[in-house]
Each structure stands twice: as structure tokens, then as C-alpha cells.
Amino acid sequence: MTEKDPGAEADLDTQPKVEPVPAPQGRTEIIETDYEIGRDNLTSSWKLEFDIHQVVFTVSALGVLAFTFFTMAFQEELEPVFIGMRGWLTSNLDWFFLLSANIFVLLSLFLIVSPLGKVRLGGPEAEPSFSYIGWFSMLFAAGMGIGLMFYGVSEPLSHFDSAMGGISVGEDGIRTDWAPLGGAEGDVAEATRLGMAATIFHWGLHPWAIYAVVGLALALFSYNKGLPLTLRSCFYPIFGERVWGWPGHIIDILAIFSTIFGLATSLGIGAQQSAAGLSFLFGFSTSNPMLITLILAITAVALVSVVAGLDAGVKRLSEINMALAAILLFFIIAFGPTLEIVSGFFANLLAYGEYLPALSMPFEREDANFASGWTAFYWAWWISWSPFVGMFIARVSRGRTVRGFLIAVLIVPTILSVIWMTAMGGTAISQLVNDGLTGVQDAALELKLFEMLTHLPLTGLTSFVGIILVIVFFVTSSDSGSLVIDAVAAGGKVNAPTPQRVFWTISEGLVAIALLLGGGLAASQAMAVSTGLPFTVVLLGACYAIVHGLLKEAR
């Protein structure tokens, strides 16, 4: 390895038509390798333009198409398989998911306070490509927008209910309740604190640390080390030149599968909530044909956005969505139990800090249902999303320091998640406890948001805004995911031909439909967990690579 300034040597007139990654600006430690981006690619500009990595694209595309075909062909046979797979993985490997997520949080916090945080992604002279508002809007919208809409009301209320119910034990001496930790039987105030702490735990530091590890590893090894913007590049310190062979192929293929099934899970959730909202407002059906129609419609909108590109498509939609989400949030704060929400924000932060060590403990948990059924699934789901969210974050974060990157990706979203969950979940709990309204408690999971809004002014308008938010949140996730998958399948070329992005966007919709018909939400969750498991091992390797790479950068 040698130090040089490749930015000074770049000749704009000799740049290829498809630029791999921007050259570092300033002195960085470039990794010298004989590999050339696109070396293993198949290209064509006749009739249908494409530029694909012949192994990664072929295996991934055929695997996704085969899965879609067999899941649709054997729906009844595969449904119990999917359900059993999720239960086995989360029950037997919950400790592994919890322990790994703790490692990601500790590494991220260490880098924020250490001198390594001074390293600038893209080189000492690199400047950010996006404003803070545009940058953060894309981070948050891609990261977990749909989940906040779906679980913002239902999860705090669910944990509150289970905590209030306390501990119940079966004849075999094993707990049968779903209360987090030891519950808070009959204690409304403590059940509220515990329920909100458990919810924030699932949407706070841990999931965003998962995204941060992937994003930081990709940005460092691409923008500072000069390697392709693919997951395999992060493992150069481990595999050396072998990373361009089958070890790297497997890592990139796992990243694509993980992203596809993580997105399909979210699309299934989004379709269910959108259908429930349309049924609530207009009496539409919530049957499978309606859900399939919604998936196709959302996919079509995502296609338009992905063809428009990063700036015109993803960035614009993300900013619109963040504005709508802010309006809905401020409306609920203003017309809901305002004082309870404001005071609850600080109380919930304190409760989160108090219960965080116990909630994150990976071993000897008495609350097995909560740890495996809630936390382990969430961590696997976030990990399955991490290749695309992390790579998308990397693509839009060039020019930021490691410290600034981690604060923006880790701390700020956690604070916003606390505000969101406090407003949404706190309002629902207040309606139940203070007003005696049981509608939200009794409603189906996908209807809880809309049922909560019925007890506030302008129900029709706010419910319609909620439906729009669910749809557009998925569109931003889908098209950013397609851009990322395409970069991996194109061998690290970040501006590959548009038909490839179209292919992956359509594939996401087809997989979501297949999982819907082959077992519904349970099937989607099973595949998210299954692909998240091997990728957890990949992320643990990336932690080592990050520290190794940062130690060699100028600070």
C-alpha cells in the first residue's frame, strides 16, 4: 500500500462512460490492486443496454426468479415451512443476533469519541454532495419509514398491554407471556415506561448502528481506498486479492438476496397497511387481489422514481415524505395529549437508558418470547435491510467525517424515533388509559394507526396522509434499494444502465407477491430472518475491516 493523491491524476477526458466511484480528493492510502472495475462484467449497448457482473448478477437474478416461481407454484406446501423457519431461527439463535447488534453499537460509539472519527470519507479535501436536510431526509426515509408508520402505534400499545398483564407461566414452568423483562403487572405508569423503552430499543441505537457499520465500511473502502462500491471491497484486509474471486462473489450475492427479501417484507407490510387504510376510509377490499394490486401500483411508482435517478427521484420523494411525516407528527402533538407527549419524550428517553442494558442482554433471558419473537426478528430484519440502506447511505455521504457520519446516522435518527414513538404510541396509550377508548387496542395490527386517528380532528384527511406516507416511504426504499442492488450486480459501477434498475425494481414486487401468496407476512418475515443470519457474519467481519482501514488513514 502506498500513499498518493489520485485526484490530481484524474483526466476527465478519459473517464469511462460509466464512472465506478469518485476519486479521493487529497492524500489517502489507496489500496493497490490489479483488479479493474468491470473486468468480470458483460456489457452490451445493442437494443438493450446492460453492464452486469457475470457471476453476481446471473446467480442473484436466477435465484430470485426461481424462488418467485416455486413459491407461487407451491403456496400451500411452503407456508408451514416459512412459519417454522422463522420460529426456529429466532428461538435458537436469538442470542447471536442480540450479541452481534451490541457489538455494532459499541463500535459506533467508540468511533464517535475516538481520534479515528476525524477521518473524512472521500479524502481530506472532499466536500459533501448534499445539504444536511437533503442528506438526512434520504437517510431516514430509506432506513425505516414504513416500519415507523406500521409499528408507531401498534408496538408501544402491544408492549404496554403485555407489561400490564405481567408474567404467566405454563405447566412446564416456561413463561407464556410476551411482556418485556419482568413486566409491570397492574402498574400503569411503569407499564408505560417499560413499553415505550422496549419500543425505542427496537428503533433506536441498535438498528441504526447496523446500518452505520455497513455504510461506513463501504464509504471508507470505496471513497478513501479506491475500491469498487460493493460489499466485497470491505473484506480486502481479510481476503486480499482473493476478494475478487468466489469469496467476494458470495458476499455480494448474499447482499443482494438479503436486500431483496428485506424489501419484500417491508412491501408486504406497506401493502397490508395501505389496504387497511383504504378499506377504513373507502370500504375497499383487503383481499389478496387488492394487496397484489397495491404492490403492483407501488412498484410502478417506484419504477418511475428509479428511472428519474438519485437527485430527481429518491432525493425529491424523500424530502416530500419527510415534510408530510413532520406535518402528521406535529398535528398529533398539537391535537393529541400535548403535555403528555412533551413530558413523555424525556421520560421515555430516561426509561430507554434505564432498561437498555437488560433489554440488550443476549444470554439467560427469562422473557424468551419477547427476546426471540420481537428483538431477534427485528435485528434480523434490520440486518437484511443493511446492505441496501448501508450502501445507499454510503453513496450519499461522501465528504462527511466519520464522526459526523456516525452522529447523523446513529444519534439523530434515534432521537427522532423517540419523538415519533412517543407521539404515536403515547397518544394511543393515553386514549386507552385516560379516555377509556378501546378501539385502538381491539383493532387489527394494520388498522391501529387509523383507529387512533379517528379520535382526533380531521380523521379522513390525516388517515389519507398516512396512506400516502406508507406508499411513498416504500417507494423511496424500493428505488434506493434498486439503485444499490444494481451497483452490486454491476460489479461496483454506480451509474449502470437504467434497464438493470428496472429489472431489480420489478423483482422486488414479484418476490413480495410470491411471499404474500406463499404465507403472507409470516413468509416475508421468515425470509428476512433467513437472509439476515448469514449477513450478520458478514457485518462482524466488516467491523474488523473498518478499524483496520481507519488506522491507516490520515487524521
XYZ file of C-alpha atoms in Angstrom, residues 118-368:
251
model
C -11.654 12.768 12.332
C -11.113 10.797 9.103
C -13.052 12.312 6.194
C -14.830 9.980 3.778
C -13.574 10.704 0.285
C -10.293 12.268 1.371
C -9.271 15.319 3.407
C -10.426 17.722 0.685
C -13.748 16.032 -0.165
C -16.915 18.099 0.177
C -20.458 16.797 0.811
C -22.666 16.365 -2.246
C -25.942 17.061 -0.418
C -27.180 19.571 2.121
C -27.866 18.340 5.659
C -31.628 18.449 5.051
C -31.490 16.527 1.773
C -28.942 14.079 3.159
C -30.821 13.330 6.343
C -34.172 13.055 4.542
C -32.754 10.300 2.356
C -31.162 8.511 5.329
C -34.353 8.436 7.360
C -36.790 7.695 4.519
C -34.696 4.800 3.226
C -33.894 3.471 6.688
C -37.206 2.703 8.356
C -40.029 4.895 7.134
C -42.573 2.134 6.511
C -41.831 0.466 9.840
C -42.469 3.658 11.784
C -45.849 4.016 10.112
C -46.826 0.380 10.711
C -45.477 -0.070 14.244
C -45.598 3.521 15.554
C -48.978 2.974 17.235
C -49.174 -0.796 17.488
C -45.859 -1.652 19.130
C -45.929 0.706 22.151
C -49.515 -0.313 22.853
C -48.682 -4.013 22.469
C -45.752 -3.838 24.905
C -47.878 -1.775 27.324
C -50.630 -4.406 27.240
C -48.256 -7.315 27.749
C -46.392 -5.485 30.548
C -49.692 -4.729 32.309
C -50.629 -8.389 32.083
C -47.476 -9.390 33.947
C -45.822 -12.790 33.970
C -47.673 -16.022 33.191
C -46.077 -19.467 33.377
C -47.185 -22.689 31.719
C -47.329 -26.154 33.262
C -43.775 -26.788 32.099
C -42.514 -23.777 34.050
C -41.774 -21.750 30.914
C -43.147 -18.236 30.562
C -46.015 -17.954 28.113
C -46.463 -14.179 28.223
C -44.909 -11.662 25.814
C -44.038 -9.000 28.379
C -40.589 -7.424 28.083
C -38.281 -8.292 31.000
C -40.385 -8.859 34.129
C -43.431 -6.867 33.054
C -45.230 -4.410 35.318
C -48.458 -6.117 36.306
C -51.207 -3.650 37.167
C -48.841 -0.651 37.274
C -49.961 1.747 34.526
C -47.092 4.195 34.905
C -44.364 1.539 34.952
C -46.008 -0.460 32.149
C -45.974 2.700 30.047
C -42.300 3.323 30.770
C -41.350 -0.285 30.066
C -43.488 -0.477 26.919
C -42.007 2.714 25.488
C -38.451 1.690 26.458
C -38.894 -1.672 24.707
C -40.231 0.064 21.600
C -37.416 2.628 21.455
C -34.935 -0.211 21.967
C -36.111 -1.705 18.663
C -35.977 1.598 16.772
C -33.046 3.395 18.381
C -29.296 2.884 18.583
C -29.132 -0.796 17.621
C -30.798 -0.744 14.191
C -29.043 2.444 13.171
C -25.693 1.035 14.311
C -26.302 -1.907 11.979
C -26.817 0.494 9.078
C -23.862 2.639 10.149
C -21.413 -0.281 10.100
C -22.290 -1.194 6.518
C -22.378 2.406 5.308
C -19.086 3.326 6.945
C -17.270 0.238 5.666
C -18.455 0.838 2.104
C -17.691 4.554 2.103
C -14.232 4.052 3.597
C -13.046 1.356 1.230
C -14.579 2.939 -1.860
C -14.041 6.678 -1.374
C -10.746 6.513 0.550
C -9.169 3.251 -0.618
C -10.254 3.410 -4.276
C -12.051 0.054 -4.374
C -15.410 -0.685 -6.071
C -18.580 0.293 -4.196
C -19.532 -3.279 -3.342
C -19.640 -5.237 -0.095
C -16.695 -7.383 -1.096
C -14.376 -4.374 -1.061
C -14.711 -4.108 2.727
C -13.098 -7.538 3.065
C -9.893 -6.764 1.245
C -7.998 -6.606 4.590
C -9.185 -10.162 5.284
C -9.059 -11.916 1.879
C -6.631 -9.751 -0.078
C -6.780 -10.319 -3.857
C -8.998 -13.378 -3.329
C -11.858 -10.968 -2.613
C -12.279 -10.554 -6.402
C -12.996 -14.278 -6.701
C -15.601 -16.546 -5.162
C -15.297 -15.281 -1.562
C -16.292 -11.834 -2.862
C -18.940 -13.251 -5.189
C -20.646 -14.969 -2.244
C -20.593 -11.786 -0.132
C -22.186 -9.707 -2.913
C -24.767 -12.386 -3.739
C -25.731 -12.594 -0.047
C -26.094 -8.804 -0.023
C -28.490 -8.910 -2.978
C -30.604 -11.737 -1.562
C -30.716 -10.035 1.832
C -31.828 -6.752 0.288
C -34.484 -8.321 -1.930
C -36.157 -10.200 0.916
C -35.809 -7.349 3.400
C -37.538 -5.023 0.946
C -40.179 -7.634 0.134
C -41.038 -7.871 3.846
C -41.497 -4.113 4.009
C -43.532 -4.050 0.833
C -45.849 -6.699 2.276
C -46.266 -4.638 5.454
C -46.851 -1.466 3.440
C -49.427 -3.137 1.207
C -51.336 -4.501 4.211
C -51.449 -1.136 5.961
C -52.349 0.725 2.766
C -55.168 -1.738 2.058
C -56.404 -1.442 5.639
C -56.401 2.353 5.367
C -58.257 2.330 2.044
C -60.787 -0.103 3.498
C -61.148 2.102 6.580
C -61.747 5.248 4.504
C -63.482 3.988 1.371
C -64.601 0.434 2.115
C -62.159 -1.212 -0.306
C -61.410 -4.913 -0.029
C -58.340 -6.180 1.850
C -58.225 -9.497 -0.015
C -55.143 -10.876 -1.748
C -56.155 -9.472 -5.161
C -56.328 -5.998 -3.605
C -52.956 -6.454 -1.925
C -51.411 -7.637 -5.194
C -52.886 -4.625 -6.984
C -51.370 -2.313 -4.386
C -47.968 -3.988 -4.661
C -48.070 -3.600 -8.446
C -49.120 0.054 -8.150
C -46.397 0.862 -5.609
C -43.833 -0.926 -7.765
C -44.942 1.081 -10.799
C -44.429 4.360 -8.910
C -41.034 3.107 -7.750
C -40.126 2.389 -11.378
C -40.821 5.988 -12.342
C -38.699 7.237 -9.466
C -35.790 4.874 -10.089
C -35.653 5.841 -13.758
C -35.558 9.511 -12.729
C -32.363 8.846 -10.753
C -30.969 9.741 -7.342
C -31.419 13.514 -7.379
C -34.682 13.822 -9.302
C -36.260 10.647 -7.888
C -35.114 9.420 -4.490
C -33.990 12.777 -3.089
C -37.153 14.650 -4.101
C -39.519 11.938 -2.854
C -37.587 11.624 0.411
C -37.870 15.346 1.114
C -41.598 15.350 0.282
C -42.146 12.364 2.530
C -40.227 13.859 5.416
C -42.304 17.018 5.126
C -45.566 15.020 5.194
C -44.335 12.939 8.132
C -43.415 16.105 10.029
C -46.868 17.597 9.368
C -48.606 14.441 10.621
C -46.327 14.306 13.670
C -46.911 17.950 14.635
C -50.652 17.511 14.087
C -50.776 14.605 16.552
C -48.659 16.508 19.074
C -50.909 19.581 18.757
C -54.287 17.806 18.868
C -53.359 14.784 20.953
C -52.353 14.772 24.637
C -49.742 17.507 24.070
C -48.403 17.814 27.604
C -48.149 14.042 27.993
C -46.253 13.784 24.704
C -43.788 16.544 25.597
C -43.124 15.223 29.098
C -43.212 11.671 27.791
C -40.341 12.361 25.419
C -37.936 12.998 28.287
C -39.429 10.268 30.466
C -39.163 7.736 27.646
C -35.537 8.669 26.947
C -34.730 8.080 30.609
C -36.636 4.788 30.599
C -34.758 3.704 27.466
C -31.428 4.421 29.142
C -32.505 2.642 32.309
C -33.750 -0.535 30.645
C -31.215 -0.647 27.774
C -28.667 -2.961 29.490
C -31.333 -5.510 30.449
C -33.123 -5.361 27.077
C -29.876 -5.870 25.166
C -28.649 -8.781 27.298
C -28.173 -11.751 24.918
C -27.975 -14.586 27.472
C -30.162 -16.111 30.200
C -33.278 -14.174 29.326
C -36.461 -15.088 31.154
C -38.596 -13.142 28.676
C -37.908 -15.620 25.867
